XYZ file of C-alpha atoms in Angstrom:
529
model
C 0.340 0.447 -0.546
C 1.426 3.493 -0.669
C 1.765 6.045 1.168
C -1.034 8.767 1.736
C -0.190 12.331 1.451
C -0.283 15.332 3.012
C -0.657 17.732 -0.252
C 0.234 17.055 -3.773
C 0.263 19.340 -6.586
C -0.357 18.171 -10.107
C -0.657 19.332 -13.726
C 2.146 21.295 -13.239
C 5.377 22.391 -14.511
C 8.075 21.081 -12.662
C 11.615 22.402 -13.017
C 13.168 19.975 -10.869
C 16.342 21.068 -10.776
C 17.594 17.397 -10.716
C 19.512 16.686 -13.697
C 17.898 13.248 -13.656
C 14.958 14.139 -14.258
C 14.677 17.882 -15.270
C 10.805 18.305 -15.734
C 8.260 16.583 -14.167
C 4.126 17.818 -13.904
C 3.202 16.618 -10.055
C 4.277 16.056 -7.011
C 3.656 15.211 -2.871
C 3.961 15.982 0.012
C 4.206 13.570 3.083
C 5.122 15.388 6.393
C 9.000 17.302 5.953
C 9.184 15.507 3.193
C 8.581 14.961 -0.844
C 7.127 11.271 -1.756
C 6.712 11.498 -5.614
C 7.943 13.138 -8.315
C 6.284 12.222 -11.929
C 3.092 11.983 -14.030
C 0.523 13.274 -12.819
C -0.954 10.307 -14.354
C 0.768 7.847 -11.280
C 0.079 10.592 -8.721
C -3.486 8.892 -7.507
C -1.692 6.013 -5.766
C -0.664 9.016 -2.993
C -4.045 10.695 -2.519
C -6.972 10.251 -0.034
C -9.919 11.875 1.479
C -7.702 13.878 4.230
C -4.676 15.148 1.334
C -4.860 18.265 0.087
C -4.824 18.903 -3.961
C -3.711 21.414 -6.228
C -4.529 21.767 -8.931
C -1.080 24.367 -10.604
C -2.371 25.154 -13.787
C 0.720 24.399 -15.689
C 2.459 27.253 -13.911
C 6.153 27.127 -12.689
C 7.553 24.752 -9.758
C 11.065 24.802 -8.919
C 13.093 23.738 -5.547
C 12.803 26.637 -2.559
C 15.027 29.564 -3.602
C 18.291 29.327 -1.139
C 19.435 33.062 -1.118
C 23.881 32.466 -0.905
C 24.724 35.373 0.536
C 22.096 37.490 3.832
C 21.881 39.053 6.329
C 19.256 38.223 8.194
C 19.124 39.528 11.484
C 21.397 42.671 9.736
C 18.595 43.277 7.483
C 15.859 42.942 9.881
C 17.017 45.630 12.622
C 17.450 47.474 9.913
C 13.534 46.781 8.959
C 13.027 49.766 12.615
C 14.713 51.861 10.203
C 13.478 53.986 7.655
C 13.444 52.960 4.791
C 15.555 54.887 1.862
C 16.553 52.389 -1.076
C 13.927 53.856 -3.580
C 15.072 57.389 -2.588
C 15.702 59.593 -5.743
C 17.582 62.882 -4.725
C 17.480 64.845 -1.636
C 13.809 66.300 -2.061
C 13.111 62.746 -1.593
C 14.805 62.102 1.633
C 13.765 64.912 3.117
C 10.582 64.168 2.992
C 11.559 60.173 4.606
C 13.141 61.208 7.741
C 10.796 63.798 8.476
C 8.806 61.780 8.307
C 10.045 59.204 10.021
C 10.951 61.571 12.833
C 7.068 62.395 13.044
C 5.818 58.673 13.420
C 9.123 58.399 16.030
C 8.882 60.760 18.687
C 10.369 58.606 21.095
C 12.844 57.216 19.924
C 16.589 59.832 20.813
C 18.148 58.727 16.895
C 16.938 59.163 13.795
C 18.451 56.345 11.371
C 17.576 55.131 7.680
C 19.182 52.998 5.422
C 19.677 51.931 1.711
C 20.979 55.745 0.665
C 22.464 55.368 -3.081
C 25.766 56.987 -3.390
C 25.767 60.537 -5.082
C 22.416 61.540 -3.526
C 23.507 62.975 -0.721
C 27.638 64.309 0.240
C 27.737 64.925 4.268
C 26.488 66.418 7.496
C 25.473 70.512 6.123
C 22.843 68.437 3.838
C 21.288 65.838 6.738
C 21.149 69.479 9.180
C 19.434 71.224 6.577
C 16.627 68.186 7.117
C 16.929 67.625 11.033
C 19.611 69.893 12.865
C 18.071 68.787 16.524
C 18.908 65.090 16.545
C 21.455 63.129 15.225
C 20.554 61.578 12.043
C 22.224 58.954 10.962
C 21.350 56.830 7.459
C 23.525 53.962 5.571
C 24.298 53.429 1.927
C 22.966 49.854 0.653
C 26.113 48.184 0.160
C 26.783 48.836 4.315
C 29.833 50.304 3.294
C 29.245 53.740 3.973
C 27.442 55.945 5.990
C 26.941 59.977 6.502
C 25.873 61.752 9.796
C 24.627 65.171 11.048
C 26.508 67.746 13.060
C 24.857 66.109 16.027
C 25.959 63.038 15.676
C 29.399 63.599 14.368
C 29.339 66.018 18.073
C 28.033 62.743 19.740
C 30.639 60.748 18.631
C 33.747 63.048 19.111
C 34.717 62.837 15.720
C 34.016 65.925 14.079
C 36.521 68.151 14.852
C 40.309 67.383 13.169
C 42.533 65.303 14.949
C 40.515 61.905 15.210
C 40.576 59.055 12.617
C 39.113 55.654 11.888
C 40.046 52.321 13.136
C 41.180 50.092 10.837
C 40.340 50.171 6.892
C 38.013 52.765 8.086
C 37.801 56.583 6.798
C 36.329 59.777 8.447
C 36.145 62.161 5.248
C 37.231 65.678 6.547
C 37.453 68.971 4.462
C 40.469 71.675 3.686
C 39.945 72.172 7.335
C 40.573 68.749 8.925
C 36.527 68.759 9.888
C 34.566 65.359 9.038
C 32.141 65.769 6.144
C 29.870 63.413 7.678
C 30.480 61.076 5.402
C 32.184 57.541 7.007
C 33.485 54.549 5.195
C 33.772 51.004 6.287
C 34.932 51.010 10.149
C 34.379 54.487 10.843
C 30.662 54.205 10.964
C 30.839 52.236 13.285
C 32.362 55.247 15.521
C 28.975 57.036 15.052
C 26.879 53.953 14.823
C 27.701 52.410 18.736
C 25.757 55.038 20.162
C 22.996 53.948 18.571
C 20.452 52.052 21.203
C 20.457 48.662 20.182
C 16.398 47.427 20.172
C 15.340 45.512 22.407
C 14.915 41.265 22.079
C 11.440 41.832 22.979
C 11.945 44.113 19.213
C 14.767 42.096 16.870
C 12.175 39.087 17.580
C 9.167 40.532 16.438
C 11.781 42.163 13.416
C 12.817 38.861 12.530
C 9.611 37.062 12.091
C 7.577 39.949 11.087
C 10.482 40.023 7.898
C 10.426 36.628 8.036
C 7.273 35.943 6.437
C 8.496 39.003 3.941
C 10.745 36.846 2.345
C 8.543 33.784 1.978
C 6.537 35.233 0.553
C 9.299 35.186 -2.153
C 10.255 31.434 -2.905
C 13.015 31.779 -0.434
C 13.707 29.228 1.789
C 16.937 28.965 3.114
C 19.860 31.421 3.437
C 23.054 31.721 4.250
C 23.577 34.365 6.599
C 26.927 36.214 5.891
C 27.647 37.975 9.265
C 26.828 35.603 12.451
C 27.997 34.805 15.829
C 26.791 32.356 19.050
C 24.550 34.475 20.068
C 22.848 34.758 17.198
C 22.632 31.524 16.059
C 21.380 31.289 19.692
C 18.624 33.495 18.250
C 17.742 31.410 15.448
C 18.039 27.835 16.579
C 15.056 29.321 19.751
C 12.935 30.232 17.254
C 13.406 26.787 15.927
C 12.691 25.591 19.242
C 8.931 27.683 19.029
C 8.567 26.482 15.545
C 8.677 30.108 14.578
C 11.647 29.784 12.592
C 10.007 29.257 8.739
C 13.668 29.848 7.568
C 16.695 27.808 7.051
C 20.058 29.548 8.055
C 23.574 28.860 7.714
C 25.137 30.904 10.228
C 28.948 31.089 10.109
C 31.052 33.111 12.786
C 32.826 36.646 11.037
C 36.141 35.973 12.193
C 37.826 39.825 11.860
C 41.363 40.925 12.026
C 41.752 40.798 15.383
C 40.161 37.287 16.273
C 42.489 35.342 17.745
C 43.173 31.702 17.849
C 41.794 31.461 21.174
C 38.098 33.054 19.815
C 37.990 30.575 17.272
C 36.165 27.922 19.698
C 33.468 29.974 19.261
C 33.477 29.017 15.611
C 33.926 25.477 16.826
C 31.046 25.551 19.745
C 28.647 26.926 17.140
C 29.174 24.224 14.439
C 27.867 21.551 16.918
C 24.479 23.465 16.579
C 23.042 21.318 13.551
C 19.690 21.338 13.260
C 16.498 20.912 10.665
C 16.734 25.028 10.751
C 19.209 26.959 12.277
C 23.297 25.878 11.958
C 27.085 26.103 11.913
C 29.668 25.449 10.562
C 31.791 27.811 8.414
C 34.012 30.456 9.370
C 33.174 34.001 6.994
C 36.091 36.389 6.203
C 35.776 40.603 4.596
C 38.821 40.698 2.835
C 38.032 44.619 0.908
C 34.865 46.625 1.045
C 33.515 48.110 -2.056
C 34.680 50.075 -5.727
C 32.621 52.557 -4.639
C 33.348 53.613 -1.117
C 37.150 52.979 -3.008
C 37.770 50.228 -0.617
C 37.434 48.231 -3.062
C 40.919 45.669 -3.355
C 42.642 45.998 -7.562
C 45.101 44.689 -9.473
C 44.995 47.198 -11.239
C 44.278 51.173 -10.122
C 40.938 52.495 -9.265
C 40.088 54.367 -12.809
C 38.514 57.742 -11.709
C 40.993 58.229 -9.105
C 44.033 56.358 -9.151
C 45.786 57.582 -6.056
C 43.296 55.235 -4.527
C 44.817 52.357 -3.171
C 43.529 50.935 -0.701
C 44.751 47.749 1.122
C 43.011 44.037 2.081
C 42.316 43.887 5.234
C 44.117 40.658 5.723
C 47.861 40.769 4.170
C 48.149 37.044 1.720
C 50.380 36.100 5.452
C 47.591 36.603 8.018
C 44.554 36.041 5.677
C 46.265 32.467 5.197
C 47.256 31.725 8.691
C 43.658 32.107 9.755
C 42.024 30.651 7.201
C 44.373 27.284 7.610
C 43.167 27.624 11.108
C 39.752 27.533 9.609
C 40.609 24.978 6.939
C 42.163 22.358 10.195
C 38.771 22.889 11.889
C 36.992 21.361 9.138
C 35.121 25.086 8.729
C 33.735 25.925 5.085
C 35.126 29.849 5.047
C 34.024 32.198 2.788
C 35.353 35.518 1.884
C 33.745 38.881 0.263
C 36.256 40.321 -2.414
C 34.655 42.601 -4.697
C 38.102 43.352 -6.173
C 40.023 41.844 -8.812
C 42.674 41.860 -6.076
C 41.134 41.089 -3.155
C 39.713 37.595 -5.148
C 43.204 36.865 -6.174
C 44.670 36.986 -2.605
C 41.807 35.190 -0.666
C 42.993 31.988 -3.456
C 46.785 32.368 -3.659
C 45.664 31.998 0.278
C 43.067 29.162 -0.005
C 46.240 27.178 -1.475
C 48.840 28.250 0.281
C 46.289 26.269 2.456
C 45.623 23.264 0.720
C 49.863 23.191 1.046
C 49.461 23.495 4.187
C 46.778 21.497 5.159
C 46.795 18.657 2.234
C 43.675 18.983 -0.396
C 40.048 17.720 1.211
C 36.057 18.516 0.256
C 36.318 22.148 1.650
C 34.447 24.006 -1.049
C 35.580 27.502 0.400
C 33.718 30.225 -1.564
C 33.952 33.317 -2.627
C 31.432 36.421 -2.701
C 31.296 38.997 -5.243
C 33.305 38.456 -7.481
C 32.687 42.113 -9.304
C 35.384 41.783 -11.260
C 38.200 39.335 -11.868
C 41.486 39.183 -13.411
C 41.285 36.662 -16.540
C 44.154 34.769 -15.218
C 42.347 34.144 -11.784
C 39.037 32.121 -13.773
C 40.524 28.901 -14.168
C 42.127 28.784 -10.655
C 38.211 28.217 -8.995
C 38.040 24.909 -10.595
C 41.257 24.247 -10.141
C 41.812 24.892 -6.328
C 38.129 23.036 -6.231
C 36.361 26.813 -4.976
C 32.950 27.977 -5.587
C 32.497 31.293 -6.847
C 29.009 32.585 -4.933
C 27.185 36.120 -6.876
C 24.406 38.210 -6.517
C 23.568 39.153 -10.456
C 21.755 42.406 -8.725
C 24.954 44.215 -8.207
C 25.578 44.290 -11.442
C 23.863 47.912 -12.961
C 21.608 46.754 -15.208
C 21.701 50.240 -17.732
C 24.275 52.691 -17.802
C 21.432 55.646 -18.047
C 21.356 54.559 -14.289
C 24.165 56.908 -13.521
C 25.318 54.398 -10.822
C 28.988 55.197 -9.597
C 30.455 51.434 -10.304
C 31.483 51.792 -13.769
C 33.338 54.012 -13.412
C 34.963 53.542 -10.501
C 36.047 50.294 -11.978
C 36.874 51.700 -15.962
C 35.769 51.265 -19.005
C 38.729 48.691 -19.634
C 37.452 45.914 -16.986
C 34.290 46.559 -17.581
C 34.568 43.408 -20.108
C 34.690 41.473 -16.425
C 33.132 43.047 -14.398
C 29.936 40.730 -13.187
C 31.579 38.082 -14.968
C 29.123 35.148 -14.744
C 28.345 33.432 -17.960
C 32.450 33.684 -18.296
C 32.909 31.987 -14.675
C 30.075 29.578 -16.416
C 31.833 28.587 -19.633
C 34.646 27.826 -17.393
C 33.244 25.023 -15.470
C 31.797 27.203 -11.963
C 28.557 25.429 -10.481
C 27.670 29.755 -9.024
C 26.272 29.319 -5.995
C 23.754 33.138 -6.291
C 21.660 35.722 -3.319
C 21.241 38.947 -2.931
C 23.414 40.102 -0.470
C 20.320 41.693 1.423
C 19.489 44.302 2.755
C 21.787 45.866 0.440
C 19.702 45.155 -2.250
C 16.045 43.322 -2.796
C 15.563 39.892 -1.848
C 13.313 39.190 -4.050
C 15.341 36.497 -6.357
C 12.739 36.843 -9.106
C 14.896 40.742 -9.387
C 17.969 39.163 -9.406
C 16.459 37.019 -12.028
C 15.706 39.445 -14.395
C 19.428 41.123 -13.955
C 20.823 38.224 -14.465
C 18.655 37.109 -17.705
C 18.138 40.981 -19.114
C 20.989 42.815 -17.737
C 21.639 44.848 -20.557
C 25.556 45.808 -22.079
C 28.194 48.388 -21.238
C 29.948 48.711 -23.975
C 28.241 47.200 -27.453
C 31.809 45.283 -27.199
C 31.608 44.413 -24.011
C 30.562 40.026 -23.327
C 27.080 39.179 -23.137
C 27.496 37.919 -19.021
C 23.634 37.167 -19.010
C 22.481 33.243 -18.295
C 19.385 30.644 -19.072
C 16.347 30.707 -16.887
C 17.580 27.343 -16.074
C 21.412 27.929 -14.982
C 20.069 30.924 -13.080
C 17.157 28.904 -10.811
C 19.666 26.024 -11.236
C 22.627 27.942 -9.251
C 19.892 29.729 -6.610
C 18.685 25.925 -5.730
C 20.653 22.855 -5.791
C 23.586 24.532 -6.569
C 23.448 26.948 -3.375
C 21.905 23.788 -1.860
C 25.921 22.086 -2.859
C 27.927 25.803 -1.832
C 25.820 24.724 2.014
C 26.613 20.500 1.954
C 22.861 19.988 1.643
C 22.832 19.099 -2.197
C 21.160 15.900 -0.897
C 18.681 17.006 1.246
C 17.916 19.875 -0.877
C 17.788 22.125 -4.187
C 16.480 19.439 -5.687
C 12.041 18.337 -6.165
C 13.169 14.486 -5.719
C 11.762 11.938 -3.677
C 13.041 12.658 0.086
C 13.957 15.351 -0.368
C 13.261 17.932 2.325
C 9.705 19.828 0.956
C 10.852 23.168 0.342
C 8.205 23.981 -2.460
C 7.927 27.229 -4.418
C 5.062 26.757 -6.650
C 5.069 31.030 -9.281
C 1.592 32.542 -10.499
C 2.776 31.846 -14.344
C 4.598 29.481 -16.451
C 8.234 31.036 -15.817
C 10.004 29.158 -19.648
C 6.539 30.082 -21.246
C 6.945 33.883 -20.732
C 9.377 36.171 -22.603
C 12.375 37.638 -20.732
C 12.522 40.371 -20.399
C 8.698 39.246 -18.506
C 9.887 38.021 -16.087
C 9.122 40.146 -12.986
C 4.992 39.851 -14.029
C 5.193 36.502 -12.129
C 5.670 35.603 -8.521
C 5.082 32.766 -6.094
C 1.472 31.774 -5.444
C 2.587 29.377 -2.801
C 6.057 28.730 -0.770
C 6.595 24.961 1.701
C 8.853 25.086 4.577
C 9.199 21.823 6.062
C 6.235 20.483 4.178
C 4.284 23.063 5.966
C 2.159 26.093 3.359
C 4.387 29.492 5.176
C 2.717 31.387 2.703
C -0.350 31.393 0.086
C -1.441 34.045 -1.902
C-alpha cells in the first residue's frame, strides 16, 4: 500500500533542478519530505480523503530558493529604521526622514538604511533636514554612511585630530572638519552610539521579515555575519516553531580575531538543527568599489591615487584560514575587487599546501571584478563562486558610480557570470540583502536581461535554467546540503515554490510579472497568495 500524501500539486510545469529528471507534472508531500515526483496519472495512488490537492494550472514549480548571501538579523533590525532604497534625490530623502521622525518621536536617533551614492555628500544636507536630533543613514551596500553634525559631535569626531580604526575613513574637508561621510569601520564610531532594539523588538522584526522573505519563494539563506549570540537567537525561534527559514550561520572572523576566539566557531559548528546550523567562517578581504575600498590589481579608473590595501595581508589571511580549515570549517570571503579575489585564491592555495586538499568547498563572495588569469583557478582549487546578479548596474542609463570607479577596461570582466560558468564553475546565487532586494525575481531579471555597458563587451547574461539551478541545486551544494534540498526529488526536504505563471513560457523581459503564489517550507505552507 502506497503512502498517502498530505499535499499533492498536479498539472504543473515542475522544474526539479534534478539533472536525472529535470521535469515533472506532479509532486506529493508527506510530512516534511517529497514522496513522489512524476506524471499526473501516477500521483493518484498517493491521494486520500485527507490529502489537499492543488491544481498547478500549468504554472512553474521550483525547489525553494536558497539565497547564498544574506544578512538576516542585521537586515531585519534595519527594517525598524527609515527605508531609503527608493529615494531618488534630496527632496525624497527629506520627506522620508522627516516622516520617520514624526512617527518615531520617542526615539533619540533618526536612522535610515539603503540610500544610493551621489544623493547626499555630508552633514550640511542632513542638518537642513533634521538639525536637532542625531541622524545616521547607511548606504545600500553597508560600506558608507552619513551623519549630521549632532551625531558627529556625540561621537567626538567632528573636529580634526581623530582617526578611524582599521580600514575606516572619516572624510574631512580642507580644514580637517568631518564632512559627515564615514567609510568602513569609521561608521562604527557613530553607529555604536545608537541603542540596540530590545530582544522582544528584534524578535518581532525578525519574524515579520521572515514572512516577507517566504512570500518571495526563499526557503533558506546563508547568513554572512554571525556569532554564537546570533546563532542562539535563531535556534530559540526554531525551538518554538517560528523559524520558517533555514539559516546557515558562519562565525565572523575579524582582523582582531585570535586562535582562542575561534573556539566559538567550533561551538557553533556543533549546532546542527533542521533550521539553524553552524559550520562556517566568514572573512572580509576588502570593502567596495563605491567607497574606494575594493582591493584591485590595477588602480581605480577615476582616482588612481586611491590605493586601498586589503583588510588582511596574504600572510594574515592564510594563517587564519588555515586554522579554520583545520577545524573543518567552510570559509566564505567577501571580495569585490580583482586584487581581493586573487589574494584569497592565493591564500586558499597555500592552505591546501599546508593542510592537504579536502572537500572544503571554500567560497569567494561577490567577485564583482575578476582578472582573466584567476578564472580557471576556481576549478583548479575546488573553490566555489558565490555571486549576486542584482549588484550589477543594469544599464549605463542608471547613472551608477560603479562603472566609473572600475573603468571601461575592466567592464568585460565585471560581474562575469557567463565567463565563470563557461570555465566550469557552478555559481551559487543570492541577493546580499539588505544591500539589494531579497526577491529572487529581481535577481533573475538582472541575470537574464542585464544590458551591455559597451557594445563590444561580452554578454554575461545567463539562461533561466542556469539561474534557477544556481539558486537551488548549486546553492545547496555550496552549503553541503545537496543530498537534502535544492532539488524536487523523492526523499528530499519539502521546500517548494509554486509560481503565478509558467516561467519558461514568459519572455525573459517579462519575468518580473511572475510571483510566487505558494511557498512550502519543511512540508508546511508558509505563504499562500
